[in-house]
Amino acid sequence: MPPKKKLRVTFEATLELEAGNAAMVDLGKMLGPTGVNTRGVKLEYDEATAAHRGEIVPVVVTVYEDRTHSLRYKTPPTSFLIRQALGAQKGSEQPGHKSGGTLSADQVRAIAERKMPDLNATSTAAAEKIVAGCARSMGVSVAG
């Protein structure tokens, strides 16, 4: 068993990058001071997320003392998935006053199932409530 690497820096959900096309500028700003190979991080991220092009896929980057790194991928933000399901660029400009669209119960269920690994929920019903709450805060109503 190899010896445990000493942890130098951890970035928790700070890098929300476009899948398959991470911007070097964003990576450089966040990872440059750590001395990690940002080009290597970009290539690894782009290769792993190529199947999800056009989506935002957050990544947790862990940088070790010897300047190596590991990546842990998360699911896209709930608001992104809601906008994608609606086909909209953004939610309502005035939540509670103007509607930003309507999500069907099936769409909410699909989003909840996709987000389940990253949500603090023990059942799909609880995850659906979390997604519905996010939708309401965006001014999107939920049918059913």
PDB file of C-alpha atoms in Angstrom:
ATOM      1  CA  MET A   1       0.000   0.000   0.000  1.00  0.00           C
ATOM      2  CA  PRO A   2       1.531   3.336  -1.030  1.00  0.00           C
ATOM      3  CA  PRO A   3       2.086   5.934   1.681  1.00  0.00           C
ATOM      4  CA  LYS A   4      -0.657   8.527   2.129  1.00  0.00           C
ATOM      5  CA  LYS A   5       0.037  11.796   0.375  1.00  0.00           C
ATOM      6  CA  LYS A   6       0.074  14.930   2.469  1.00  0.00           C
ATOM      7  CA  LEU A   7      -2.757  17.259   1.625  1.00  0.00           C
ATOM      8  CA  ARG A   8      -1.693  20.733   0.562  1.00  0.00           C
ATOM      9  CA  VAL A   9      -4.825  22.502  -0.677  1.00  0.00           C
ATOM     10  CA  THR A  10      -8.416  21.425  -1.352  1.00  0.00           C
ATOM     11  CA  PHE A  11     -10.899  23.318  -3.482  1.00  0.00           C
ATOM     12  CA  GLU A  12     -14.426  22.373  -2.531  1.00  0.00           C
ATOM     13  CA  ALA A  13     -16.898  22.895  -5.378  1.00  0.00           C
ATOM     14  CA  THR A  14     -15.242  26.116  -6.463  1.00  0.00           C
ATOM     15  CA  LEU A  15     -14.555  25.151 -10.041  1.00  0.00           C
ATOM     16  CA  GLU A  16     -17.707  25.088 -12.149  1.00  0.00           C
ATOM     17  CA  LEU A  17     -16.394  24.540 -15.641  1.00  0.00           C
ATOM     18  CA  GLU A  18     -17.920  23.833 -19.023  1.00  0.00           C
ATOM     19  CA  ALA A  19     -17.810  20.105 -19.681  1.00  0.00           C
ATOM     20  CA  GLY A  20     -15.286  19.064 -22.296  1.00  0.00           C
ATOM     21  CA  ASN A  21     -13.987  22.619 -22.693  1.00  0.00           C
ATOM     22  CA  ALA A  22     -12.558  23.980 -19.438  1.00  0.00           C
ATOM     23  CA  ALA A  23     -11.237  27.535 -19.664  1.00  0.00           C
ATOM     24  CA  MET A  24      -7.526  27.759 -18.871  1.00  0.00           C
ATOM     25  CA  VAL A  25      -8.110  31.242 -17.434  1.00  0.00           C
ATOM     26  CA  ASP A  26     -10.446  29.885 -14.741  1.00  0.00           C
ATOM     27  CA  LEU A  27      -8.097  27.027 -13.938  1.00  0.00           C
ATOM     28  CA  GLY A  28      -5.090  29.327 -13.827  1.00  0.00           C
ATOM     29  CA  LYS A  29      -6.752  31.750 -11.423  1.00  0.00           C
ATOM     30  CA  MET A  30      -7.697  29.037  -8.965  1.00  0.00           C
ATOM     31  CA  LEU A  31      -4.841  26.552  -9.306  1.00  0.00           C
ATOM     32  CA  GLY A  32      -1.903  28.743 -10.361  1.00  0.00           C
ATOM     33  CA  PRO A  33      -0.790  29.620  -6.813  1.00  0.00           C
ATOM     34  CA  THR A  34      -0.670  25.934  -5.841  1.00  0.00           C
ATOM     35  CA  GLY A  35       1.941  25.054  -8.456  1.00  0.00           C
ATOM     36  CA  VAL A  36      -0.086  22.193  -9.932  1.00  0.00           C
ATOM     37  CA  ASN A  37       0.116  21.503 -13.679  1.00  0.00           C
ATOM     38  CA  THR A  38      -3.015  23.346 -14.877  1.00  0.00           C
ATOM     39  CA  ARG A  39      -2.663  21.963 -18.398  1.00  0.00           C
ATOM     40  CA  GLY A  40      -2.747  18.426 -16.990  1.00  0.00           C
ATOM     41  CA  VAL A  41      -5.856  19.265 -14.947  1.00  0.00           C
ATOM     42  CA  LYS A  42      -7.554  20.724 -18.047  1.00  0.00           C
ATOM     43  CA  LEU A  43      -6.766  17.683 -20.200  1.00  0.00           C
ATOM     44  CA  GLU A  44      -7.965  15.252 -17.518  1.00  0.00           C
ATOM     45  CA  TYR A  45     -11.170  17.261 -16.928  1.00  0.00           C
ATOM     46  CA  ASP A  46     -11.945  17.661 -20.631  1.00  0.00           C
ATOM     47  CA  GLU A  47     -11.411  13.962 -21.303  1.00  0.00           C
ATOM     48  CA  ALA A  48     -13.614  12.868 -18.389  1.00  0.00           C
ATOM     49  CA  THR A  49     -16.472  15.274 -19.188  1.00  0.00           C
ATOM     50  CA  ALA A  50     -16.443  15.106 -22.996  1.00  0.00           C
ATOM     51  CA  ALA A  51     -19.702  13.121 -23.025  1.00  0.00           C
ATOM     52  CA  HIS A  52     -21.499  16.003 -21.267  1.00  0.00           C
ATOM     53  CA  ARG A  53     -20.441  18.858 -23.586  1.00  0.00           C
ATOM     54  CA  GLY A  54     -22.528  21.990 -23.172  1.00  0.00           C
ATOM     55  CA  GLU A  55     -23.210  21.336 -19.478  1.00  0.00           C
ATOM     56  CA  ILE A  56     -21.589  22.811 -16.397  1.00  0.00           C
ATOM     57  CA  VAL A  57     -19.850  20.078 -14.398  1.00  0.00           C
ATOM     58  CA  PRO A  58     -18.399  21.155 -11.033  1.00  0.00           C
ATOM     59  CA  VAL A  59     -15.172  19.503  -9.969  1.00  0.00           C
ATOM     60  CA  VAL A  60     -13.396  19.273  -6.624  1.00  0.00           C
ATOM     61  CA  VAL A  61      -9.657  19.534  -7.164  1.00  0.00           C
ATOM     62  CA  THR A  62      -7.392  18.197  -4.432  1.00  0.00           C
ATOM     63  CA  VAL A  63      -3.773  19.290  -4.646  1.00  0.00           C
ATOM     64  CA  TYR A  64      -1.182  17.340  -2.676  1.00  0.00           C
ATOM     65  CA  GLU A  65       2.122  18.508  -1.215  1.00  0.00           C
ATOM     66  CA  ASP A  66       4.128  16.983  -4.095  1.00  0.00           C
ATOM     67  CA  ARG A  67       1.972  19.027  -6.547  1.00  0.00           C
ATOM     68  CA  THR A  68       0.017  16.089  -7.845  1.00  0.00           C
ATOM     69  CA  HIS A  69      -3.753  16.347  -7.998  1.00  0.00           C
ATOM     70  CA  SER A  70      -6.948  14.349  -7.977  1.00  0.00           C
ATOM     71  CA  LEU A  71     -10.338  15.320  -9.397  1.00  0.00           C
ATOM     72  CA  ARG A  72     -13.792  14.431  -8.070  1.00  0.00           C
ATOM     73  CA  TYR A  73     -16.677  15.256 -10.379  1.00  0.00           C
ATOM     74  CA  LYS A  74     -20.090  16.408  -9.204  1.00  0.00           C
ATOM     75  CA  THR A  75     -23.454  16.695 -10.911  1.00  0.00           C
ATOM     76  CA  PRO A  76     -24.421  19.931 -12.683  1.00  0.00           C
ATOM     77  CA  PRO A  77     -26.028  22.659 -10.526  1.00  0.00           C
ATOM     78  CA  THR A  78     -29.773  22.231  -9.968  1.00  0.00           C
ATOM     79  CA  SER A  79     -30.513  25.638 -11.461  1.00  0.00           C
ATOM     80  CA  PHE A  80     -28.636  24.664 -14.637  1.00  0.00           C
ATOM     81  CA  LEU A  81     -30.648  21.439 -14.956  1.00  0.00           C
ATOM     82  CA  ILE A  82     -33.913  23.335 -14.424  1.00  0.00           C
ATOM     83  CA  ARG A  83     -33.014  25.900 -17.093  1.00  0.00           C
ATOM     84  CA  GLN A  84     -32.007  23.050 -19.414  1.00  0.00           C
ATOM     85  CA  ALA A  85     -35.339  21.248 -18.856  1.00  0.00           C
ATOM     86  CA  LEU A  86     -37.238  24.469 -19.605  1.00  0.00           C
ATOM     87  CA  GLY A  87     -35.049  25.405 -22.556  1.00  0.00           C
ATOM     88  CA  ALA A  88     -34.568  28.845 -20.982  1.00  0.00           C
ATOM     89  CA  GLN A  89     -31.467  30.967 -20.518  1.00  0.00           C
ATOM     90  CA  LYS A  90     -32.510  32.064 -17.021  1.00  0.00           C
ATOM     91  CA  GLY A  91     -35.324  31.888 -14.504  1.00  0.00           C
ATOM     92  CA  SER A  92     -37.812  34.650 -13.821  1.00  0.00           C
ATOM     93  CA  GLU A  93     -36.496  38.198 -13.499  1.00  0.00           C
ATOM     94  CA  GLN A  94     -38.968  38.745 -10.652  1.00  0.00           C
ATOM     95  CA  PRO A  95     -39.585  35.449  -8.824  1.00  0.00           C
ATOM     96  CA  GLY A  96     -42.989  35.461  -7.158  1.00  0.00           C
ATOM     97  CA  HIS A  97     -44.290  38.098  -9.561  1.00  0.00           C
ATOM     98  CA  LYS A  98     -43.505  36.780 -13.029  1.00  0.00           C
ATOM     99  CA  SER A  99     -43.409  33.135 -14.029  1.00  0.00           C
ATOM    100  CA  GLY A 100     -40.207  31.711 -15.441  1.00  0.00           C
ATOM    101  CA  GLY A 101     -41.987  28.633 -16.791  1.00  0.00           C
ATOM    102  CA  THR A 102     -43.461  25.409 -15.480  1.00  0.00           C
ATOM    103  CA  LEU A 103     -41.771  22.098 -14.744  1.00  0.00           C
ATOM    104  CA  SER A 104     -43.763  18.890 -14.970  1.00  0.00           C
ATOM    105  CA  ALA A 105     -43.609  16.302 -12.196  1.00  0.00           C
ATOM    106  CA  ASP A 106     -41.658  13.994 -14.534  1.00  0.00           C
ATOM    107  CA  GLN A 107     -39.034  16.690 -15.181  1.00  0.00           C
ATOM    108  CA  VAL A 108     -38.639  17.324 -11.446  1.00  0.00           C
ATOM    109  CA  ARG A 109     -38.252  13.572 -10.842  1.00  0.00           C
ATOM    110  CA  ALA A 110     -35.627  13.262 -13.599  1.00  0.00           C
ATOM    111  CA  ILE A 111     -33.620  16.187 -12.196  1.00  0.00           C
ATOM    112  CA  ALA A 112     -33.891  14.804  -8.650  1.00  0.00           C
ATOM    113  CA  GLU A 113     -32.661  11.371  -9.754  1.00  0.00           C
ATOM    114  CA  ARG A 114     -29.702  12.924 -11.547  1.00  0.00           C
ATOM    115  CA  LYS A 115     -28.807  15.142  -8.562  1.00  0.00           C
ATOM    116  CA  MET A 116     -29.290  12.388  -5.959  1.00  0.00           C
ATOM    117  CA  PRO A 117     -25.538  11.664  -5.420  1.00  0.00           C
ATOM    118  CA  ASP A 118     -24.870  15.301  -4.444  1.00  0.00           C
ATOM    119  CA  LEU A 119     -28.046  16.055  -2.484  1.00  0.00           C
ATOM    120  CA  ASN A 120     -28.510  15.674   1.241  1.00  0.00           C
ATOM    121  CA  ALA A 121     -31.580  13.483   0.778  1.00  0.00           C
ATOM    122  CA  THR A 122     -32.307   9.868   1.602  1.00  0.00           C
ATOM    123  CA  SER A 123     -35.174   9.309  -0.825  1.00  0.00           C
ATOM    124  CA  THR A 124     -36.229  10.421  -4.275  1.00  0.00           C
ATOM    125  CA  ALA A 125     -39.291  12.170  -2.790  1.00  0.00           C
ATOM    126  CA  ALA A 126     -37.044  14.297  -0.549  1.00  0.00           C
ATOM    127  CA  ALA A 127     -34.777  15.088  -3.503  1.00  0.00           C
ATOM    128  CA  GLU A 128     -37.837  16.148  -5.539  1.00  0.00           C
ATOM    129  CA  LYS A 129     -38.771  18.604  -2.767  1.00  0.00           C
ATOM    130  CA  ILE A 130     -35.272  20.100  -2.872  1.00  0.00           C
ATOM    131  CA  VAL A 131     -35.453  20.498  -6.665  1.00  0.00           C
ATOM    132  CA  ALA A 132     -38.962  21.985  -6.440  1.00  0.00           C
ATOM    133  CA  GLY A 133     -37.729  24.498  -3.855  1.00  0.00           C
ATOM    134  CA  CYS A 134     -34.871  25.547  -6.116  1.00  0.00           C
ATOM    135  CA  ALA A 135     -37.311  25.920  -9.004  1.00  0.00           C
ATOM    136  CA  ARG A 136     -39.623  28.107  -6.899  1.00  0.00           C
ATOM    137  CA  SER A 137     -36.709  30.344  -5.923  1.00  0.00           C
ATOM    138  CA  MET A 138     -36.014  30.803  -9.645  1.00  0.00           C
ATOM    139  CA  GLY A 139     -39.646  31.782 -10.276  1.00  0.00           C
ATOM    140  CA  VAL A 140     -40.426  28.481 -11.983  1.00  0.00           C
ATOM    141  CA  SER A 141     -43.663  26.783 -10.965  1.00  0.00           C
ATOM    142  CA  VAL A 142     -43.973  23.035 -10.504  1.00  0.00           C
ATOM    143  CA  ALA A 143     -47.020  21.220 -11.887  1.00  0.00           C
ATOM    144  CA  GLY A 144     -48.565  18.465  -9.815  1.00  0.00           C
TER     145      GLY A 144
END
